mmCIF file of C-alpha atoms in Angstrom:
data_model
loop_
_atom_site.group_PDB
_atom_site.id
_atom_site.type_symbol
_atom_site.label_atom_id
_atom_site.label_comp_id
_atom_site.label_asym_id
_atom_site.label_seq_id
_atom_site.Cartn_x
_atom_site.Cartn_y
_atom_site.Cartn_z
ATOM 1 C CA SER O 176 119.897 47.685 173.551
ATOM 2 C CA GLY O 177 120.227 48.262 177.283
ATOM 3 C CA LEU O 178 116.963 50.195 177.378
ATOM 4 C CA VAL O 179 115.180 47.444 175.453
ATOM 5 C CA ALA O 180 116.281 44.829 178.004
ATOM 6 C CA VAL O 181 114.737 46.940 180.765
ATOM 7 C CA TYR O 182 111.658 48.559 179.189
ATOM 8 C CA SER O 183 110.462 46.081 176.551
ATOM 9 C CA THR O 184 106.712 45.519 176.671
ATOM 10 C CA VAL O 185 107.141 41.809 175.881
ATOM 11 C CA PRO O 186 109.066 39.809 178.530
ATOM 12 C CA ALA O 187 110.478 37.314 175.991
ATOM 13 C CA HIS O 188 111.765 40.235 173.895
ATOM 14 C CA ALA O 189 113.488 41.727 176.953
ATOM 15 C CA ALA O 190 115.011 38.340 177.794
ATOM 16 C CA LEU O 191 116.312 37.950 174.228
ATOM 17 C CA PHE O 192 118.076 41.303 174.480
ATOM 18 C CA ARG O 193 119.352 40.706 177.992
ATOM 19 C CA ASP O 194 120.607 37.142 177.465
ATOM 20 C CA PHE O 195 121.669 37.039 173.802
ATOM 21 C CA ILE O 196 121.876 40.386 172.020
ATOM 22 C CA ASN O 197 123.589 42.477 174.709
ATOM 23 C CA PRO O 198 126.415 39.936 175.307
ATOM 24 C CA ASN O 199 126.951 39.612 171.533
ATOM 25 C CA ILE O 200 126.471 43.247 170.608
ATOM 26 C CA TRP O 201 129.928 43.438 168.998
ATOM 27 C CA TRP O 202 128.777 41.421 165.968
ATOM 28 C CA ILE O 203 124.997 41.909 166.154
ATOM 29 C CA GLY O 204 125.542 45.669 165.964
ATOM 30 C CA TRP O 205 127.216 45.192 162.592
ATOM 31 C CA VAL O 206 124.335 43.041 161.351
ATOM 32 C CA VAL O 207 121.811 45.703 162.395
ATOM 33 C CA TRP O 208 123.887 48.448 160.776
ATOM 34 C CA ILE O 209 124.132 46.485 157.509
ATOM 35 C CA LEU O 210 120.360 45.834 157.491
ATOM 36 C CA GLU O 211 119.675 49.538 158.049
ATOM 37 C CA ALA O 212 122.102 50.468 155.263
ATOM 38 C CA LEU O 213 120.451 47.956 152.917
ATOM 39 C CA THR O 214 117.042 49.405 153.725
ATOM 40 C CA ALA O 215 118.244 52.939 153.003
ATOM 41 C CA ALA O 216 120.017 51.904 149.789
ATOM 42 C CA SER O 217 116.902 50.055 148.682
ATOM 43 C CA PHE O 218 114.777 53.191 148.939
ATOM 44 C CA ILE O 219 117.390 55.560 147.539
ATOM 45 C CA LEU O 220 118.085 53.423 144.467
ATOM 46 C CA GLY O 221 114.584 52.040 144.039
ATOM 47 C CA LEU O 222 116.128 48.564 144.064
ATOM 48 C CA PHE O 223 114.193 45.690 145.685
ATOM 49 C CA THR O 224 112.061 48.243 147.502
ATOM 50 C CA ARG O 225 109.522 45.765 148.816
ATOM 51 C CA LEU O 226 112.302 43.742 150.440
ATOM 52 C CA GLY O 227 113.775 46.938 151.892
ATOM 53 C CA ALA O 228 110.378 47.929 153.255
ATOM 54 C CA PHE O 229 110.013 44.518 154.890
ATOM 55 C CA LEU O 230 113.395 44.863 156.603
ATOM 56 C CA GLY O 231 112.475 48.370 157.750
ATOM 57 C CA LEU O 232 109.104 47.145 159.026
ATOM 58 C CA LEU O 233 110.784 44.460 161.134
ATOM 59 C CA GLN O 234 113.180 47.035 162.577
ATOM 60 C CA ALA O 235 110.368 49.497 163.336
ATOM 61 C CA ILE O 236 108.302 46.819 165.096
ATOM 62 C CA ASN O 237 111.352 45.799 167.119
ATOM 63 C CA LEU O 238 111.929 49.415 168.168
ATOM 64 C CA TYR O 239 108.268 49.883 169.064
ATOM 65 C CA ILE O 240 108.122 46.739 171.203
ATOM 66 C CA GLY O 241 111.395 47.542 172.916
ATOM 67 C CA LEU O 242 111.196 51.291 173.464
ATOM 68 C CA ALA O 243 107.519 52.297 173.607
ATOM 69 C CA ALA O 244 107.485 52.091 177.415
ATOM 70 C CA ALA O 245 110.903 53.705 177.952
ATOM 71 C CA PRO O 246 110.892 57.117 179.601
ATOM 72 C CA PHE O 247 111.664 60.115 177.396
ATOM 73 C CA GLU O 248 110.882 58.098 174.246
ATOM 74 C CA ALA O 249 108.147 58.939 171.756
ATOM 75 C CA PRO O 250 106.206 55.733 171.032
ATOM 76 C CA TRP O 251 104.221 57.472 168.293
ATOM 77 C CA PHE O 252 107.471 57.837 166.335
ATOM 78 C CA TYR O 253 108.063 54.081 166.189
ATOM 79 C CA SER O 254 104.459 53.349 165.263
ATOM 80 C CA GLN O 255 104.668 55.996 162.533
ATOM 81 C CA MET O 256 107.845 54.353 161.195
ATOM 82 C CA ALA O 257 106.064 50.977 161.099
ATOM 83 C CA ILE O 258 103.065 52.436 159.269
ATOM 84 C CA ILE O 259 105.248 54.119 156.646
ATOM 85 C CA GLU O 260 107.222 50.910 156.084
ATOM 86 C CA LEU O 261 103.961 48.967 155.801
ATOM 87 C CA ILE O 262 102.733 51.392 153.152
ATOM 88 C CA PHE O 263 106.003 50.981 151.225
ATOM 89 C CA PHE O 264 105.646 47.208 151.545
ATOM 90 C CA CYS O 265 102.062 47.154 150.255
ATOM 91 C CA VAL O 266 102.538 49.789 147.536
ATOM 92 C CA PRO O 267 106.250 49.549 146.735
ATOM 93 C CA PRO O 268 108.003 52.658 145.468
ATOM 94 C CA GLY O 269 110.623 52.532 142.753
ATOM 95 C CA ARG O 270 108.363 51.145 140.051
ATOM 96 C CA THR O 271 108.420 54.367 138.077
ATOM 97 C CA LEU O 272 111.805 56.020 138.522
ATOM 98 C CA GLY O 273 113.824 53.391 140.363
ATOM 99 C CA ILE O 274 115.846 50.429 139.219
ATOM 100 C CA ASP O 275 112.839 48.241 140.049
ATOM 101 C CA ALA O 276 110.999 49.682 137.050
ATOM 102 C CA TRP O 277 113.744 48.394 134.755
ATOM 103 C CA LEU O 278 113.989 45.038 136.557
ATOM 104 C CA ARG O 279 110.240 44.395 136.516
ATOM 105 C CA SER O 280 110.168 44.656 132.729
ATOM 106 C CA ARG O 281 112.984 42.081 132.555
ATOM 107 C CA PHE O 282 111.279 39.739 135.049
ATOM 108 C CA ALA O 283 107.980 39.915 133.158
ATOM 109 C CA GLU O 284 109.630 38.195 130.188
ATOM 110 C CA GLY O 285 110.361 35.082 132.253
ATOM 111 C CA LYS O 286 107.228 35.030 134.387
ATOM 112 C CA ASP O 287 107.032 31.246 134.144
ATOM 113 C CA SER O 288 110.310 31.011 136.043
ATOM 114 C CA ARG O 289 110.124 30.673 139.837
ATOM 115 C CA LEU O 290 113.136 32.962 140.259
ATOM 116 C CA ALA O 291 111.491 35.614 138.060
ATOM 117 C CA ARG O 292 108.322 35.466 140.175
ATOM 118 C CA ILE O 293 110.310 35.824 143.421
ATOM 119 C CA LEU O 294 112.376 38.722 142.069
ATOM 120 C CA ASN O 295 109.234 40.345 140.684
ATOM 121 C CA TRP O 296 107.662 40.147 144.135
ATOM 122 C CA VAL O 297 110.587 41.799 145.997
ATOM 123 C CA THR O 298 110.723 44.726 143.573
#
């Protein structure tokens, strides 16, 4: 987070890291770790994969904005991460072998329900 505060390509992004995230890193670090673990678990289990891809896409964009201009970093890596997450968001995995395949059949039964439509969308 120190590199992002210095090398971010967007001044408001650098200010956010410098003034809010860095002083509160003790709890924000846990939030980031939990979001990364949820993203990984989503893909491994095939559970709510579209939601996991969205979280991963946000993280990849954040890394690209913050670290693309940093020395000794590979900006192509962060853009590649964002593209892969975008593909998983648009064409979600887990609909064949994952838990999402089982859930989607259950949500289809109650497709008139708003909750069923929301859960169907995040799978």
